[in-house]
Short mmCIF file of C-alpha atoms in Angstrom, two decimals:
data_model
loop_
_atom_site.label_atom_id
_atom_site.label_comp_id
_atom_site.label_asym_id
_atom_site.label_seq_id
_atom_site.Cartn_x
_atom_site.Cartn_y
_atom_site.Cartn_z
CA GLU A 1 -20.78 18.41 -11.52
CA ALA A 2 -18.29 17.31 -13.83
CA ALA A 3 -18.70 20.68 -16.10
CA ALA A 4 -19.31 22.49 -13.18
CA LYS A 5 -15.04 21.17 -12.07
CA LEU A 6 -13.48 21.54 -14.71
CA ARG A 7 -14.31 25.14 -15.02
CA VAL A 8 -13.29 25.97 -11.94
CA ALA A 9 -10.49 23.65 -13.22
CA LEU A 10 -10.15 26.05 -16.25
CA TYR A 11 -10.15 29.46 -14.24
CA THR A 12 -8.24 28.86 -11.71
CA MET A 13 -3.67 29.53 -11.94
CA PRO A 14 -0.98 27.78 -10.02
CA ASP A 15 -0.02 29.57 -6.59
CA SER A 16 3.27 30.37 -8.40
CA LEU A 17 1.42 31.38 -11.76
CA LYS A 18 -1.04 34.09 -9.02
CA SER A 19 2.47 35.31 -7.26
CA LEU A 20 3.37 36.52 -10.53
CA ARG A 21 0.27 37.95 -10.97
CA ASP A 22 -0.41 39.40 -7.91
CA ARG A 23 3.51 41.14 -8.50
CA LEU A 24 2.37 42.34 -12.20
CA ALA A 25 -0.05 44.55 -10.63
CA LYS A 26 1.93 45.73 -7.85
CA LEU A 27 4.19 47.49 -10.82
CA THR A 28 1.49 48.11 -12.64
CA ALA A 29 -0.04 49.68 -9.58
CA GLU A 30 3.54 51.60 -8.57
CA GLU A 31 4.49 52.47 -12.61
CA GLU A 32 0.66 54.82 -12.80
CA ALA A 33 1.43 56.44 -9.35
CA ALA A 34 4.71 56.89 -10.38
CA TRP A 35 3.78 58.49 -12.83
CA ALA A 36 0.98 60.62 -10.81
CA ALA A 37 4.01 62.01 -9.28
CA ARG A 38 5.48 63.11 -11.92
CA ASP A 39 8.61 61.12 -11.53
CA TYR A 40 9.68 60.16 -14.65
CA GLU A 41 12.99 58.37 -14.58
CA ARG A 42 11.32 55.99 -11.32
CA ALA A 43 8.85 55.56 -14.08
CA ALA A 44 10.71 54.51 -16.68
CA SER A 45 12.35 51.94 -14.53
CA PHE A 46 8.84 50.83 -13.18
CA LYS A 47 7.91 49.93 -16.69
CA VAL A 48 10.93 48.37 -18.18
CA GLU A 49 10.41 45.98 -14.87
CA ARG A 50 6.10 45.45 -15.54
CA ILE A 51 7.27 44.33 -19.64
CA THR A 52 9.98 41.79 -18.68
CA LEU A 53 7.17 40.49 -15.74
CA GLN A 54 4.36 40.21 -18.47
CA GLN A 55 6.69 38.40 -20.31
CA GLU A 56 6.96 36.12 -17.82
CA PHE A 57 3.32 36.18 -17.33
CA ASP A 58 2.40 35.19 -20.17
CA VAL A 59 5.12 31.75 -21.17
CA ALA A 60 4.14 30.22 -17.93
CA ARG A 61 0.64 30.74 -18.23
CA THR A 62 0.74 29.74 -21.54
CA ALA A 63 2.98 26.86 -20.77
CA TRP A 64 0.24 26.46 -17.94
CA ARG A 65 -1.92 25.77 -20.24
CA SER A 66 -0.15 23.17 -22.63
CA GLU A 67 0.50 20.79 -20.02
CA THR A 68 -2.68 20.44 -18.24
CA GLY A 69 -4.87 20.33 -21.68
CA LEU A 70 -7.34 21.56 -20.10
CA ASP A 71 -10.23 22.20 -22.89
CA GLU A 72 -13.39 22.94 -22.68
CA VAL A 73 -14.37 19.84 -23.71
CA VAL A 74 -15.92 17.46 -20.71
CA SER A 75 -14.58 14.47 -21.72
CA GLU A 76 -14.53 10.50 -19.83
CA SER A 77 -11.68 11.01 -17.66
CA ASP A 78 -13.97 14.27 -15.61
CA ILE A 79 -16.53 12.36 -15.39
CA ALA A 80 -14.19 9.33 -13.96
CA GLU A 81 -13.00 11.86 -12.10
CA VAL A 82 -15.87 12.79 -10.28
CA VAL A 83 -17.42 9.26 -9.57
CA ALA A 84 -14.24 7.83 -7.56
CA THR A 85 -15.11 10.66 -5.65
CA TRP A 86 -17.97 9.86 -5.05
CA THR A 87 -17.75 6.34 -4.62
CA GLY A 88 -14.24 5.40 -3.31
CA ILE A 89 -13.04 3.34 -6.07
CA PRO A 90 -10.41 5.35 -8.32
CA MET A 91 -10.05 6.72 -10.98
CA THR A 92 -7.25 4.11 -13.27
CA SER A 93 -10.26 1.42 -12.27
CA LEU A 94 -12.88 2.86 -13.70
CA LEU A 95 -11.07 3.64 -16.68
CA GLU A 96 -8.78 0.32 -17.16
CA GLU A 97 -10.45 -2.68 -18.91
CA GLU A 98 -11.79 -5.13 -15.63
CA ALA A 99 -11.31 -8.50 -17.92
CA GLN A 100 -7.21 -7.32 -18.57
CA LYS A 101 -6.97 -6.77 -15.19
CA LEU A 102 -7.90 -9.76 -13.14
CA LEU A 103 -5.72 -11.82 -15.88
CA ARG A 104 -2.76 -10.50 -14.59
CA MET A 105 -4.02 -9.87 -11.08
CA GLU A 106 -1.19 -13.37 -10.59
CA GLU A 107 1.66 -10.72 -11.72
CA GLU A 108 1.07 -7.97 -9.24
CA LEU A 109 0.36 -9.66 -6.25
CA GLU A 110 3.43 -11.53 -6.92
CA LYS A 111 5.47 -8.49 -6.47
CA ARG A 112 4.59 -7.70 -3.30
CA VAL A 113 4.29 -11.31 -0.99
CA ILE A 114 6.58 -13.51 -1.17
CA GLY A 115 6.40 -17.66 -1.66
CA GLN A 116 2.81 -17.76 -1.50
CA LYS A 117 1.92 -18.87 -4.97
CA GLU A 118 -0.55 -21.02 -4.29
CA ALA A 119 -1.94 -19.28 -1.67
CA ILE A 120 -2.10 -16.70 -4.96
CA GLU A 121 -3.61 -18.56 -7.93
CA VAL A 122 -6.42 -19.85 -5.42
CA LEU A 123 -7.25 -15.89 -4.48
CA SER A 124 -7.15 -14.58 -8.00
CA ASP A 125 -9.14 -17.49 -9.46
CA ALA A 126 -11.83 -16.74 -7.34
CA LEU A 127 -12.16 -13.22 -7.46
CA ARG A 128 -11.89 -13.97 -11.17
CA ARG A 129 -15.37 -15.84 -11.53
CA SER A 130 -17.31 -13.48 -8.87
CA ARG A 131 -16.24 -10.45 -11.25
CA SER A 132 -17.07 -12.28 -14.42
CA GLY A 133 -21.04 -12.73 -13.41
CA LEU A 134 -21.01 -17.04 -12.64
CA LYS A 135 -21.78 -16.38 -8.84
CA ASN A 136 -24.63 -14.85 -7.03
CA PRO A 137 -24.41 -11.60 -6.93
CA ARG A 138 -26.14 -11.60 -4.20
CA ARG A 139 -22.92 -12.09 -2.23
CA PRO A 140 -19.30 -10.26 -1.38
CA ILE A 141 -17.70 -10.53 -4.20
CA GLY A 142 -15.33 -13.07 -2.21
CA SER A 143 -15.20 -14.13 1.13
CA PHE A 144 -12.08 -16.50 2.56
CA LEU A 145 -10.62 -17.59 5.10
CA PHE A 146 -6.46 -17.50 5.72
CA LEU A 147 -4.62 -19.90 7.43
CA GLY A 148 -1.14 -20.19 8.21
CA SER A 149 1.31 -19.58 10.68
CA SER A 150 2.57 -15.88 12.25
CA GLY A 151 4.55 -14.06 9.50
CA VAL A 152 4.07 -15.61 6.80
CA GLY A 153 2.46 -13.20 4.76
CA LYS A 154 -1.44 -13.29 4.99
CA THR A 155 -1.75 -9.78 6.73
CA GLU A 156 0.16 -8.03 3.36
CA LEU A 157 -1.96 -9.88 0.70
CA ALA A 158 -5.13 -8.17 2.44
CA LYS A 159 -3.00 -4.93 1.88
CA ALA A 160 -2.32 -6.17 -2.02
CA LEU A 161 -5.32 -6.80 -2.64
CA ALA A 162 -7.11 -4.22 -1.03
CA GLU A 163 -4.42 -1.54 -3.45
CA PHE A 164 -4.68 -3.66 -6.84
CA LEU A 165 -8.22 -3.68 -6.83
CA PHE A 166 -9.17 -0.35 -5.22
CA ASP A 167 -5.67 1.34 -6.52
CA ASP A 168 -5.43 2.59 -2.68
CA GLU A 169 -3.86 0.33 0.50
CA ASP A 170 -6.82 2.43 2.50
CA ALA A 171 -9.12 0.51 1.30
CA LEU A 172 -8.25 -2.15 3.03
CA LEU A 173 -10.63 -1.83 6.34
CA ARG A 174 -8.86 -4.06 9.51
CA ILE A 175 -10.86 -5.79 12.10
CA ASP A 176 -9.06 -6.97 15.28
CA MET A 177 -11.28 -10.71 16.14
CA SER A 178 -9.30 -10.50 19.53
CA GLU A 179 -10.99 -7.11 20.69
CA TYR A 180 -15.02 -8.95 20.69
CA ARG A 181 -14.43 -12.00 22.48
CA GLU A 182 -17.84 -11.06 24.72
CA ARG A 183 -21.10 -10.92 23.91
CA HIS A 184 -21.68 -7.65 24.57
CA THR A 185 -19.25 -6.45 21.80
CA VAL A 186 -21.27 -6.91 19.27
CA SER A 187 -22.46 -3.96 19.28
CA ARG A 188 -19.75 -2.36 18.44
CA LEU A 189 -19.21 -4.35 15.33
CA MET A 190 -22.92 -2.97 13.97
CA GLY A 191 -24.12 -0.11 16.33
CA ALA A 192 -25.53 -0.06 19.59
CA PRO A 193 -29.83 -0.20 19.10
CA PRO A 194 -31.76 2.43 20.35
CA GLY A 195 -31.79 3.97 24.08
CA TYR A 196 -28.66 2.45 24.69
CA VAL A 197 -25.28 4.40 25.16
CA GLY A 198 -23.80 5.61 22.12
CA TYR A 199 -27.12 4.88 19.48
CA ASP A 200 -25.77 7.59 17.52
CA GLU A 201 -22.10 6.77 17.27
CA GLY A 202 -22.50 3.68 14.23
CA GLY A 203 -20.50 0.44 14.96
CA GLN A 204 -17.34 0.15 13.71
CA LEU A 205 -18.16 -2.04 10.56
CA SER A 206 -21.36 -0.75 9.49
CA GLU A 207 -20.19 2.90 9.29
CA ALA A 208 -17.18 1.78 8.17
CA VAL A 209 -18.69 0.03 5.00
CA ARG A 210 -21.83 2.59 4.47
CA ARG A 211 -19.55 5.84 4.04
CA ARG A 212 -17.22 3.77 1.60
CA PRO A 213 -18.80 0.30 0.33
CA TYR A 214 -15.58 -0.61 -1.71
CA ARG A 215 -13.23 -2.05 0.85
CA VAL A 216 -12.02 -5.02 1.69
CA ILE A 217 -12.63 -6.43 5.39
CA LEU A 218 -9.65 -7.71 7.38
CA PHE A 219 -11.33 -9.38 10.33
CA ASP A 220 -8.07 -10.26 11.74
CA GLU A 221 -7.44 -13.79 14.55
CA VAL A 222 -11.50 -14.21 14.21
CA GLU A 223 -11.27 -17.34 15.96
CA LYS A 224 -10.94 -14.86 18.76
CA ALA A 225 -14.46 -13.39 18.78
CA HIS A 226 -17.53 -14.72 20.73
CA PRO A 227 -19.03 -16.43 18.64
CA GLU A 228 -22.02 -14.63 18.88
CA VAL A 229 -19.70 -11.98 15.99
CA TRP A 230 -19.95 -14.98 14.39
CA ASN A 231 -23.11 -15.44 13.13
CA THR A 232 -23.34 -11.69 12.45
CA LEU A 233 -20.34 -12.23 9.49
CA LEU A 234 -22.92 -16.06 8.86
CA GLN A 235 -25.29 -12.77 7.43
CA ILE A 236 -22.66 -11.22 5.63
CA MET A 237 -20.92 -14.30 3.00
CA GLU A 238 -25.09 -15.67 2.42
CA ASP A 239 -26.35 -12.38 2.11
CA GLY A 240 -24.38 -8.95 1.25
CA ARG A 241 -26.25 -6.84 3.31
CA LEU A 242 -26.43 -7.06 7.06
CA THR A 243 -29.59 -4.64 9.50
CA ASP A 244 -26.90 -1.88 11.62
CA GLY A 245 -28.16 -0.01 14.82
CA GLN A 246 -30.04 2.00 13.94
CA GLY A 247 -32.17 -0.39 10.84
CA HIS A 248 -30.82 0.53 7.80
CA ALA A 249 -29.15 -1.86 5.82
CA VAL A 250 -25.58 -1.73 4.81
CA ASP A 251 -24.53 -3.21 2.14
CA PHE A 252 -21.59 -6.11 1.13
CA ARG A 253 -21.78 -7.13 -2.18
CA ASN A 254 -19.46 -4.57 -3.53
CA SER A 255 -16.70 -6.20 -0.28
CA VAL A 256 -13.80 -8.15 0.29
CA ILE A 257 -14.57 -10.81 3.09
CA ILE A 258 -11.04 -11.66 4.70
CA MET A 259 -11.04 -13.42 7.61
CA THR A 260 -7.14 -14.31 9.25
CA SER A 261 -6.71 -17.52 11.74
CA ASN A 262 -3.56 -19.69 13.44
CA ILE A 263 -6.08 -22.53 13.69
CA GLY A 264 -4.99 -26.48 12.90
CA THR A 265 -1.24 -24.88 12.56
CA SER A 266 0.26 -26.09 16.25
CA TYR A 267 -0.54 -29.75 14.86
CA ALA A 268 1.75 -28.47 12.00
CA LYS A 269 4.81 -27.18 13.44
CA ARG A 270 5.94 -30.84 14.60
CA GLY A 271 8.72 -30.69 12.38
CA GLY A 272 8.94 -26.74 12.48
CA ALA A 273 6.65 -25.83 9.44
CA LEU A 274 3.66 -25.64 7.93
CA GLY A 275 2.82 -27.54 4.17
CA PHE A 276 6.37 -28.18 1.95
CA ARG A 277 9.29 -29.19 3.75
CA SER A 278 12.23 -28.82 2.63
CA GLY A 279 14.82 -32.83 3.10
CA LEU A 280 12.10 -34.74 1.59
CA ASP A 281 11.97 -36.55 -2.56
CA GLU A 282 8.56 -35.82 -4.46
CA ASP A 283 5.65 -38.53 -3.26
CA ASN A 284 6.77 -38.08 0.70
CA LEU A 285 6.45 -33.94 0.45
CA ASP A 286 2.88 -34.77 -1.55
CA ALA A 287 2.17 -36.75 1.59
CA GLU A 288 3.18 -34.91 4.27
CA ASP A 289 1.24 -31.78 2.88
CA ARG A 290 -2.26 -33.88 2.88
CA GLN A 291 -1.81 -34.96 7.10
CA LEU A 292 -1.37 -30.87 7.14
CA ARG A 293 -4.57 -30.34 5.56
CA ASP A 294 -5.92 -32.54 7.44
CA GLN A 295 -4.66 -32.02 10.44
CA ILE A 296 -5.36 -28.29 9.48
CA GLU A 297 -9.58 -28.77 8.72
CA ARG A 298 -9.53 -30.74 12.11
CA GLY A 299 -9.17 -28.10 13.40
CA LEU A 300 -12.09 -26.24 11.46
CA LYS A 301 -14.62 -28.10 12.20
CA ASP A 302 -12.90 -28.63 15.93
CA THR A 303 -14.32 -24.36 15.83
CA PHE A 304 -16.79 -23.40 13.71
CA ARG A 305 -19.68 -24.83 12.92
CA PRO A 306 -20.58 -26.23 9.65
CA GLU A 307 -22.64 -23.87 8.57
CA PHE A 308 -19.86 -21.20 8.90
CA LEU A 309 -17.72 -22.95 6.75
CA ASN A 310 -19.80 -24.05 4.59
CA ARG A 311 -20.24 -20.09 3.37
CA ILE A 312 -16.08 -19.43 3.15
CA ASP A 313 -15.62 -18.98 -0.41
CA GLU A 314 -11.87 -20.93 -0.65
CA ILE A 315 -10.29 -21.73 2.23
CA ILE A 316 -5.95 -20.94 2.04
CA ILE A 317 -3.25 -22.40 3.56
CA PHE A 318 -0.28 -20.11 3.53
CA HIS A 319 3.19 -21.96 3.34
CA THR A 320 5.98 -21.50 5.89
CA LEU A 321 8.12 -18.96 4.22
CA THR A 322 11.86 -20.56 3.42
CA LYS A 323 15.31 -18.93 3.02
CA GLU A 324 14.49 -17.88 -0.84
CA ASP A 325 11.81 -16.83 0.49
CA VAL A 326 13.31 -14.32 2.67
CA ARG A 327 16.23 -12.76 0.20
CA GLN A 328 13.25 -11.74 -1.93
CA ILE A 329 11.55 -10.51 1.24
CA VAL A 330 15.07 -8.66 2.44
CA ASP A 331 15.34 -6.41 -1.32
CA LEU A 332 11.36 -5.50 -1.23
CA GLN A 333 12.26 -3.70 2.45
CA LEU A 334 15.15 -2.34 1.43
CA HIS A 335 13.33 -0.88 -1.24
CA GLU A 336 11.68 1.45 1.39
CA ILE A 337 14.41 1.62 3.15
CA SER A 338 15.62 3.35 -0.22
CA ASN A 339 12.70 5.12 -1.07
CA ARG A 340 12.76 6.28 2.40
CA LEU A 341 16.71 7.45 1.97
CA ALA A 342 15.80 9.36 -1.89
CA GLU A 343 14.20 11.87 0.12
CA HIS A 344 17.95 12.68 1.99
CA ASP A 345 18.86 12.02 -1.92
CA LEU A 346 20.82 9.44 -0.93
CA SER A 347 20.52 5.72 -2.47
CA VAL A 348 21.59 3.04 -1.13
CA VAL A 349 23.30 -0.85 -2.49
CA LEU A 350 23.22 -4.19 -0.18
CA THR A 351 26.11 -7.08 -1.77
CA ASP A 352 25.53 -10.17 -1.62
CA PRO A 353 27.41 -11.03 0.93
CA ALA A 354 25.54 -8.54 3.55
CA ARG A 355 22.02 -10.32 1.88
CA ASP A 356 23.34 -13.53 3.26
CA TRP A 357 24.70 -12.37 6.15
CA VAL A 358 20.71 -10.82 6.77
CA VAL A 359 19.24 -13.36 5.98
CA GLU A 360 21.36 -15.68 8.43
CA LYS A 361 20.27 -13.64 11.30
CA GLY A 362 16.99 -12.83 10.82
CA TYR A 363 16.34 -16.82 9.10
CA ASP A 364 12.86 -17.84 10.98
CA PRO A 365 10.59 -20.58 10.03
CA GLN A 366 8.35 -19.90 12.96
CA TYR A 367 8.23 -16.56 13.02
CA GLY A 368 7.69 -15.37 9.48
CA ALA A 369 9.46 -12.93 7.92
CA ARG A 370 8.65 -11.09 11.28
CA PRO A 371 11.68 -11.46 12.80
CA MET A 372 13.59 -9.85 8.84
CA ARG A 373 12.26 -6.57 9.59
CA ARG A 374 13.87 -6.27 13.09
CA THR A 375 17.04 -8.30 11.52
CA LEU A 376 17.04 -4.35 9.37
CA GLN A 377 15.97 -2.15 12.05
CA ARG A 378 19.49 -3.41 14.47
CA PHE A 379 21.90 -3.84 12.00
CA VAL A 380 21.24 -0.83 9.26
CA GLU A 381 18.36 1.03 9.66
CA SER A 382 19.80 2.48 13.20
CA PRO A 383 23.47 2.45 12.50
CA MET A 384 22.11 4.19 9.47
CA SER A 385 20.64 6.78 11.76
CA LYS A 386 23.50 7.47 13.73
CA LYS A 387 25.75 7.77 10.90
CA LEU A 388 22.81 10.23 9.13
CA LEU A 389 23.01 12.46 12.76
CA ARG A 390 26.73 12.74 12.63
CA GLY A 391 26.58 14.14 9.13
CA GLU A 392 28.67 11.20 7.53
CA PHE A 393 27.12 10.70 4.02
CA GLN A 394 26.52 13.36 1.82
CA PRO A 395 23.85 14.65 -0.43
CA GLY A 396 23.96 12.40 -3.74
CA ASP A 397 26.19 9.72 -1.79
CA THR A 398 26.17 6.02 -2.65
CA VAL A 399 26.05 3.86 0.41
CA LEU A 400 27.50 0.52 0.51
CA ILE A 401 26.74 -2.16 2.88
CA VAL A 402 28.92 -4.00 3.14
CA VAL A 403 30.32 -6.88 5.39
CA GLU A 404 33.44 -6.58 7.31
CA PRO A 405 35.53 -8.20 11.02
CA ASP A 406 34.02 -6.58 13.93
CA PRO A 407 36.06 -4.13 16.08
CA ASP A 408 35.81 -5.79 19.47
CA ASN A 409 36.17 -8.84 18.04
CA PRO A 410 37.84 -10.15 15.23
CA GLU A 411 36.46 -12.86 14.85
CA GLN A 412 32.58 -12.39 14.53
CA GLU A 413 31.76 -10.17 11.63
CA ILE A 414 29.13 -7.51 11.62
CA LEU A 415 27.66 -4.74 8.70
CA GLY A 416 29.46 -2.25 7.46
CA PHE A 417 28.36 1.04 5.62
CA GLU A 418 31.27 2.81 3.10
CA ARG A 419 30.64 6.32 1.37
CA GLN A 420 30.83 6.09 -1.96
CA PRO A 421 30.39 9.72 -2.72
CA GLN A 422 29.11 11.39 -6.52
CA ALA A 423 31.40 11.42 -8.71
CA PRO A 424 31.85 14.87 -9.90
CA ILE A 425 30.60 16.40 -13.57
CA ALA A 426 32.86 17.06 -15.79
CA VAL A 427 32.32 19.88 -17.29
CA GLU A 428 34.10 20.49 -21.28
CA LEU A 429 35.71 23.61 -21.83
CA PRO A 430 35.88 24.93 -25.41
CA MET A 431 38.88 25.28 -26.44
CA ARG A 432 40.66 27.83 -28.06
CA VAL A 433 41.87 28.48 -30.79
CA ALA A 434 45.50 30.71 -31.92
CA SER A 435 44.89 32.65 -35.15
CA GLU A 436 47.34 32.91 -37.73
CA SER A 437 49.27 35.71 -37.76
#
């Protein structure tokens, strides 16, 4: 199949070359018609145009072949591309040495998930143990329970892990467990048994994993599901397989199982934070952290049965975000805004006072990073969208976000947007030297 795909690629020209070839064929036909009609003047004109176009076509075709680097030898990358199409594993993952990739796992994940270094280290160590062959190969790659308050990065870490392992964020299968509160909803995960409505459709979980077994599966808010759903997860975490409603065995050995929960965080809200708190010395900090972990463990034991908790590889606790963490998150989200503005040929720069202003407006330790996203939407994206529609910015401009007094209330400050036009390009004209007479 790799050879057939390569042969098709060798003889399939891009649309621009096809357009030149069609124009060349049309000119040739018109030239021949002019010669047949003995219209020699038009025929000569067509001939000159055809020769020019033929040269342009030859140059473009040579450049295309050199740029693509296509040859008639099936290489390792050609086979990897076919296997990637079959399995859903991106080609870069197949070609890259997995050992080197796993060793830099923390570095890559910390680029997207801010303030959760301990959680990333525990997750990375567990996955390295699994991929190095020290773990039971019949079980999934890893099964984890993420605990923490809202907005601290539990779902974001699952997305970052999917992109890191499989080079595709779409490899994340997210299932909201609040939709499975009733006992009969288990059939939606595994598929309805024979004789019931929806038997031919397959289950939401089983069908998705059967079609693409290399996945990160996220069970969001797992404590809200019916206990029968937890019993289903027991078999997945222990045996790495499951039988769907049609009797087909679904393989989960190449999947990562992640469950998120807010259990125990209510114990930690006394004093305002889960994890480390500011204003405490190191001894009190360690004692406070141990106390919070004990309270969270008691909450887990009150909710889940021991056989469920014992099958989880790691229970990872996420800490509350600090102001410095939120400051870094502002830079990440502003980078996303900058990428979207690049489509309009605009760039954006956030000054330090403006960054401090945004952090003060959007920081809430109880709700994590989500209020910051709303703050940027309200004070940055909405005003800029109005200015874009009014045509106040031109392509090539740089938008400088600053803090300025509020015109309606001078005692308060708001964000302002200063336009910095693109500097004109200096063109050096050739100097004219006067000749001596």
